[in-house]
Coordinates of C-alpha atoms in Angstrom, one line a residue:
M1 CA 0.0 0.0 -0.5
A2 CA 1.6 3.4 -1.2
V3 CA 0.6 6.0 1.0
D4 CA 2.2 9.7 1.4
F5 CA 0.9 11.1 5.3
G6 CA 3.1 14.3 4.5
R7 CA 6.3 15.4 6.0
I8 CA 5.1 17.5 8.7
L9 CA 1.9 15.9 11.1
T10 CA 1.1 17.8 14.1
A11 CA -0.5 15.7 17.0
M12 CA -3.1 18.1 17.5
V13 CA -4.3 18.9 21.1
T14 CA -7.7 18.7 21.8
P15 CA -10.0 22.1 22.9
F16 CA -11.8 22.2 25.7
D17 CA -14.4 24.5 26.7
Q18 CA -14.5 26.1 30.5
N19 CA -16.1 23.5 31.2
L20 CA -14.0 20.7 30.2
N21 CA -16.1 19.7 27.2
V22 CA -14.8 18.6 24.1
D23 CA -15.4 22.2 22.5
L24 CA -15.7 20.9 18.4
G25 CA -16.2 24.3 17.2
L26 CA -13.2 25.5 18.6
S27 CA -11.3 21.7 17.2
K28 CA -12.7 23.2 13.8
K29 CA -10.9 26.3 14.0
L30 CA -7.2 25.2 15.3
A31 CA -7.7 21.9 12.5
R32 CA -8.0 25.4 10.2
H33 CA -5.4 27.1 12.4
L34 CA -2.6 24.0 11.3
V35 CA -3.2 23.8 8.2
N36 CA -2.6 27.3 7.2
L37 CA 0.7 27.3 9.5
G38 CA 1.7 24.6 7.0
N39 CA 1.1 21.3 8.8
D40 CA 0.7 18.5 6.2
G41 CA -1.2 16.6 8.7
L42 CA -3.3 16.1 11.9
V43 CA -3.2 13.3 13.9
V44 CA -6.7 13.7 16.5
S45 CA -6.8 12.4 19.5
G46 CA -3.8 10.7 20.2
T47 CA -1.5 11.4 23.3
T48 CA -1.4 15.0 22.7
G49 CA -4.9 15.0 22.3
E50 CA -5.5 13.2 25.9
S51 CA -6.6 10.3 24.2
P52 CA -7.0 8.7 27.6
T53 CA -9.5 10.7 28.8
I54 CA -11.4 10.9 26.0
G55 CA -14.2 9.2 25.5
K56 CA -15.3 6.8 22.2
Q57 CA -18.0 8.9 21.3
E58 CA -16.3 12.5 21.7
K59 CA -13.4 11.1 19.7
L60 CA -15.8 10.1 16.7
D61 CA -17.2 13.8 16.8
L62 CA -14.0 14.8 17.2
F63 CA -12.5 12.6 14.0
K64 CA -15.6 13.7 12.1
A65 CA -15.2 17.3 12.9
V66 CA -11.9 18.0 11.9
V67 CA -12.5 15.8 8.7
E68 CA -15.2 18.5 7.8
E69 CA -12.6 20.9 8.1
V70 CA -9.7 20.1 6.6
G71 CA -10.5 17.1 5.0
G72 CA -9.1 17.0 1.2
Q73 CA -6.3 19.3 2.5
A74 CA -4.3 17.6 4.8
T75 CA -3.9 14.1 5.7
V76 CA -6.2 13.2 9.2
I77 CA -4.6 10.4 11.0
A78 CA -7.3 9.0 13.6
G79 CA -5.4 8.2 16.9
T80 CA -7.4 4.7 17.6
G81 CA -5.0 3.1 19.3
S82 CA -5.3 1.7 23.5
Y83 CA -4.2 -0.8 25.4
N84 CA -7.5 -2.6 25.0
T85 CA -6.9 -4.8 21.2
A86 CA -11.0 -5.6 21.1
E87 CA -12.1 -1.6 21.8
S88 CA -9.4 -0.7 19.4
I89 CA -10.7 -2.6 16.7
I90 CA -14.2 -1.3 17.5
L91 CA -12.6 2.6 17.2
T92 CA -10.8 1.8 14.3
R93 CA -13.8 0.4 12.0
E94 CA -16.0 3.3 13.7
A95 CA -13.2 6.1 12.6
E96 CA -13.0 4.5 8.9
K97 CA -16.6 5.4 8.9
S98 CA -16.1 9.3 9.7
G99 CA -13.5 9.6 6.6
V100 CA -9.8 9.5 8.0
D101 CA -7.0 8.9 5.9
G102 CA -5.3 6.5 8.4
V103 CA -5.0 5.2 12.0
M104 CA -2.6 5.8 14.7
L105 CA -1.9 2.8 16.6
V106 CA 0.2 3.4 20.2
V107 CA 2.0 0.3 21.5
P108 CA -0.3 -0.5 24.6
Y109 CA 0.6 0.9 27.5
Y110 CA -0.4 -0.6 31.2
N111 CA -0.3 -3.8 30.3
K112 CA 2.9 -4.7 29.2
P113 CA 2.7 -7.2 26.2
S114 CA 5.4 -9.4 25.4
Q115 CA 6.8 -8.5 21.5
E116 CA 4.9 -11.3 20.3
G117 CA 1.6 -9.9 22.0
L118 CA 2.9 -6.8 20.2
Y119 CA 3.3 -7.9 17.0
R120 CA -0.7 -10.0 17.3
H121 CA -2.2 -6.9 19.1
F122 CA -0.8 -4.4 15.7
K123 CA -2.0 -7.1 13.2
V124 CA -5.5 -8.0 14.1
I125 CA -6.3 -4.4 14.5
A126 CA -4.9 -3.6 10.7
E127 CA -6.6 -6.6 9.4
S128 CA -9.5 -5.2 11.0
T129 CA -9.8 -2.0 8.6
S130 CA -8.8 -1.2 4.9
L131 CA -6.6 2.2 6.2
P132 CA -3.5 3.0 6.6
V133 CA -1.5 2.2 9.6
M134 CA 1.1 4.2 11.3
L135 CA 2.3 2.1 14.3
Y136 CA 3.7 4.3 17.5
N137 CA 6.6 3.2 20.0
I138 CA 6.7 5.2 23.1
P139 CA 8.3 3.1 25.9
G140 CA 8.5 6.5 28.3
R141 CA 4.7 6.4 27.8
S142 CA 3.9 2.5 27.4
A143 CA 6.7 1.0 29.8
I144 CA 8.3 -1.1 26.7
N145 CA 9.8 -1.0 23.7
M146 CA 8.6 -2.6 20.3
T147 CA 11.7 -3.7 18.7
P148 CA 13.1 -3.5 15.0
E149 CA 12.6 -6.8 14.9
T150 CA 8.7 -6.8 15.4
V151 CA 8.2 -3.5 13.4
A152 CA 9.8 -5.2 10.5
R153 CA 7.5 -8.2 10.8
L154 CA 4.4 -5.9 11.1
A155 CA 5.5 -4.0 7.8
E156 CA 5.2 -7.3 6.2
V157 CA 1.1 -6.4 6.8
E158 CA -0.4 -4.7 3.8
N159 CA -1.8 -1.5 5.1
I160 CA 1.1 -1.0 8.1
V161 CA 3.2 2.0 6.2
A162 CA 4.7 4.1 8.9
I163 CA 6.1 4.1 12.3
K164 CA 5.9 7.3 14.5
E165 CA 9.1 6.7 16.8
A166 CA 9.7 8.2 20.1
A167 CA 12.4 5.5 22.4
G168 CA 14.8 8.7 21.9
S169 CA 17.6 5.9 20.7
M170 CA 19.1 6.6 17.3
D171 CA 20.8 3.6 17.1
Q172 CA 17.1 2.1 17.1
V173 CA 16.4 4.5 14.3
A174 CA 19.3 3.3 12.7
E175 CA 18.0 -0.3 12.7
L176 CA 14.6 0.7 11.6
K177 CA 16.2 2.0 8.5
K178 CA 18.3 -0.4 8.1
I179 CA 15.8 -3.3 8.0
L180 CA 12.3 -2.0 6.7
P181 CA 11.5 -1.9 3.1
A182 CA 12.8 1.8 1.7
D183 CA 8.8 2.7 1.4
F184 CA 7.8 1.9 4.8
A185 CA 7.9 5.9 6.7
V186 CA 9.4 6.5 9.7
Y187 CA 8.1 9.8 11.4
S188 CA 10.0 11.1 14.2
G189 CA 7.8 11.3 17.4
D190 CA 10.2 13.7 19.5
D191 CA 10.9 17.1 18.0
S192 CA 14.0 17.2 18.6
M193 CA 15.1 14.7 17.2
T194 CA 13.8 15.3 13.6
L195 CA 16.8 16.9 11.9
P196 CA 18.9 13.9 13.2
M197 CA 16.3 11.2 12.5
L198 CA 16.3 12.9 8.6
S199 CA 19.6 12.5 8.2
V200 CA 19.7 8.5 8.0
G201 CA 16.6 8.6 5.7
C202 CA 13.6 9.5 8.2
K203 CA 10.3 10.5 6.5
G204 CA 9.5 13.8 8.7
I205 CA 7.8 14.7 11.9
V206 CA 4.3 14.2 14.3
S207 CA 5.0 17.4 16.3
V208 CA 4.0 18.9 19.5
A209 CA 5.5 22.6 18.6
G210 CA 3.8 22.1 15.0
H211 CA 0.9 24.1 16.7
I212 CA 2.9 26.8 17.0
I213 CA 5.9 26.8 14.6
A214 CA 5.1 24.6 12.1
D215 CA 5.9 26.9 9.0
K216 CA 9.8 26.8 10.5
I217 CA 10.3 23.2 11.1
K218 CA 9.0 22.9 7.8
E219 CA 11.1 25.5 5.8
M220 CA 14.1 23.3 8.3
V221 CA 13.0 19.8 6.9
N222 CA 12.6 21.3 3.5
A223 CA 15.9 23.1 3.9
Y224 CA 17.5 19.4 5.0
V225 CA 15.6 17.4 1.9
S226 CA 17.3 20.4 -0.4
G227 CA 20.6 19.5 0.4
N228 CA 20.7 23.0 2.7
I229 CA 22.6 20.7 5.3
T230 CA 24.2 24.0 6.8
L231 CA 20.5 26.4 6.9
A232 CA 18.9 22.9 8.1
A233 CA 21.3 22.6 10.9
Q234 CA 21.2 26.8 11.8
L235 CA 17.3 26.2 11.5
H236 CA 17.5 23.8 14.5
I237 CA 19.8 25.1 16.7
K238 CA 17.2 28.1 16.4
L239 CA 14.2 26.3 17.5
F240 CA 15.5 24.0 19.8
P241 CA 14.2 26.0 22.9
I242 CA 11.2 25.4 21.5
F243 CA 10.9 21.7 21.2
K244 CA 12.8 21.4 25.1
G245 CA 9.9 24.3 26.4
M246 CA 7.2 22.3 25.2
F247 CA 8.0 19.4 27.8
I248 CA 9.1 21.8 30.6
T249 CA 5.9 19.9 32.4
S250 CA 3.4 17.3 31.0
N251 CA 2.2 16.9 27.3
P252 CA 0.0 18.9 26.3
T253 CA 0.0 21.1 29.3
P254 CA 2.8 23.1 27.7
V255 CA 1.6 23.5 24.1
K256 CA -1.8 24.1 25.2
T257 CA -1.1 27.3 27.5
A258 CA 1.1 28.4 24.4
L259 CA -1.6 28.5 22.3
N260 CA -3.9 30.4 24.6
M261 CA -1.1 32.8 24.9
M262 CA -0.8 33.3 21.0
G263 CA -4.9 34.2 20.9
V264 CA -5.3 30.4 19.5
K265 CA -7.9 29.5 22.3
V266 CA -8.1 25.5 23.6
G267 CA -9.0 25.5 27.0
G268 CA -7.4 23.8 29.7
V269 CA -6.5 20.2 30.3
R270 CA -8.6 17.5 32.1
L271 CA -7.4 15.6 35.2
P272 CA -5.5 14.0 36.1
L273 CA -3.3 16.4 34.2
V274 CA -3.2 19.7 35.5
D275 CA -2.9 23.3 33.9
A276 CA 0.5 25.4 34.2
T277 CA 2.1 26.9 37.6
E278 CA 2.6 30.8 37.5
Q279 CA 6.3 29.7 37.1
E280 CA 6.3 27.4 34.1
K281 CA 3.4 30.0 32.5
E282 CA 6.1 33.3 33.1
T283 CA 9.0 30.3 31.4
I284 CA 6.6 29.7 28.1
K285 CA 5.6 33.2 27.6
K286 CA 9.0 34.5 27.8
L287 CA 10.0 31.4 25.3
L288 CA 7.2 32.8 23.3
K289 CA 8.2 36.5 23.1
E290 CA 11.7 35.2 22.7
H291 CA 10.7 33.9 19.4
G292 CA 8.3 36.8 18.2
L293 CA 5.3 34.2 19.0
I294 CA 3.9 36.7 21.1

């Protein structure tokens, strides 16, 4: 299955109203903002979208709203993975009806399956849909690392076409590129790893900072792809403080705080996450001012 999700994707936060209900109107406005800023695609209801605390119907409503707003202009990928295989299959099938372009399936968190368990989990979900699938490896949140060998086995499933890799190991990224088919897309799951991962042949980024600087990230990626390595490196160094600043506390609290400060209203976060402290807000405000974002 030949699929191009794009190079710059942002894992979209989920906007809430003052009562912390999902705000579909604000979600559409945010999706439009992200596309206008230069994103090639959006991942809806991933970890950055607070997926563990978003209900099934809320997710389906979000998928539909974002497709209605930017479908056909940007790739829309639905976050349908969880630690429950059967529920992931149900949500994936329902998401397909909403018109999304693909699904992202995270490594199951908390229940710590074996590599064989991971393989079977992803394989059976992928076989339940005709949509292309992006895997998501993030051991810092899932407690286990999906090995390159397991990813290579999964790449044999026709509609598993990409992975968002966030293990933080360039050795693992190099091993992935070594053993995966050339047309299997590897995306960085960490903004600060984007340029290093491009250097070994990866496709692009599923970003958090893309909420506020997707245009700058695109400039960096395009510079690298066009052969201007010096400019790409300069942009990486310039943007690095923002890449790190969006993780001064648990994601997505910092980026939601930044968006609200920039006038892109997305509301707060649901428990067990909490809003930024006054000190964290001051740090974020200073960062935005230094980069001319407010």
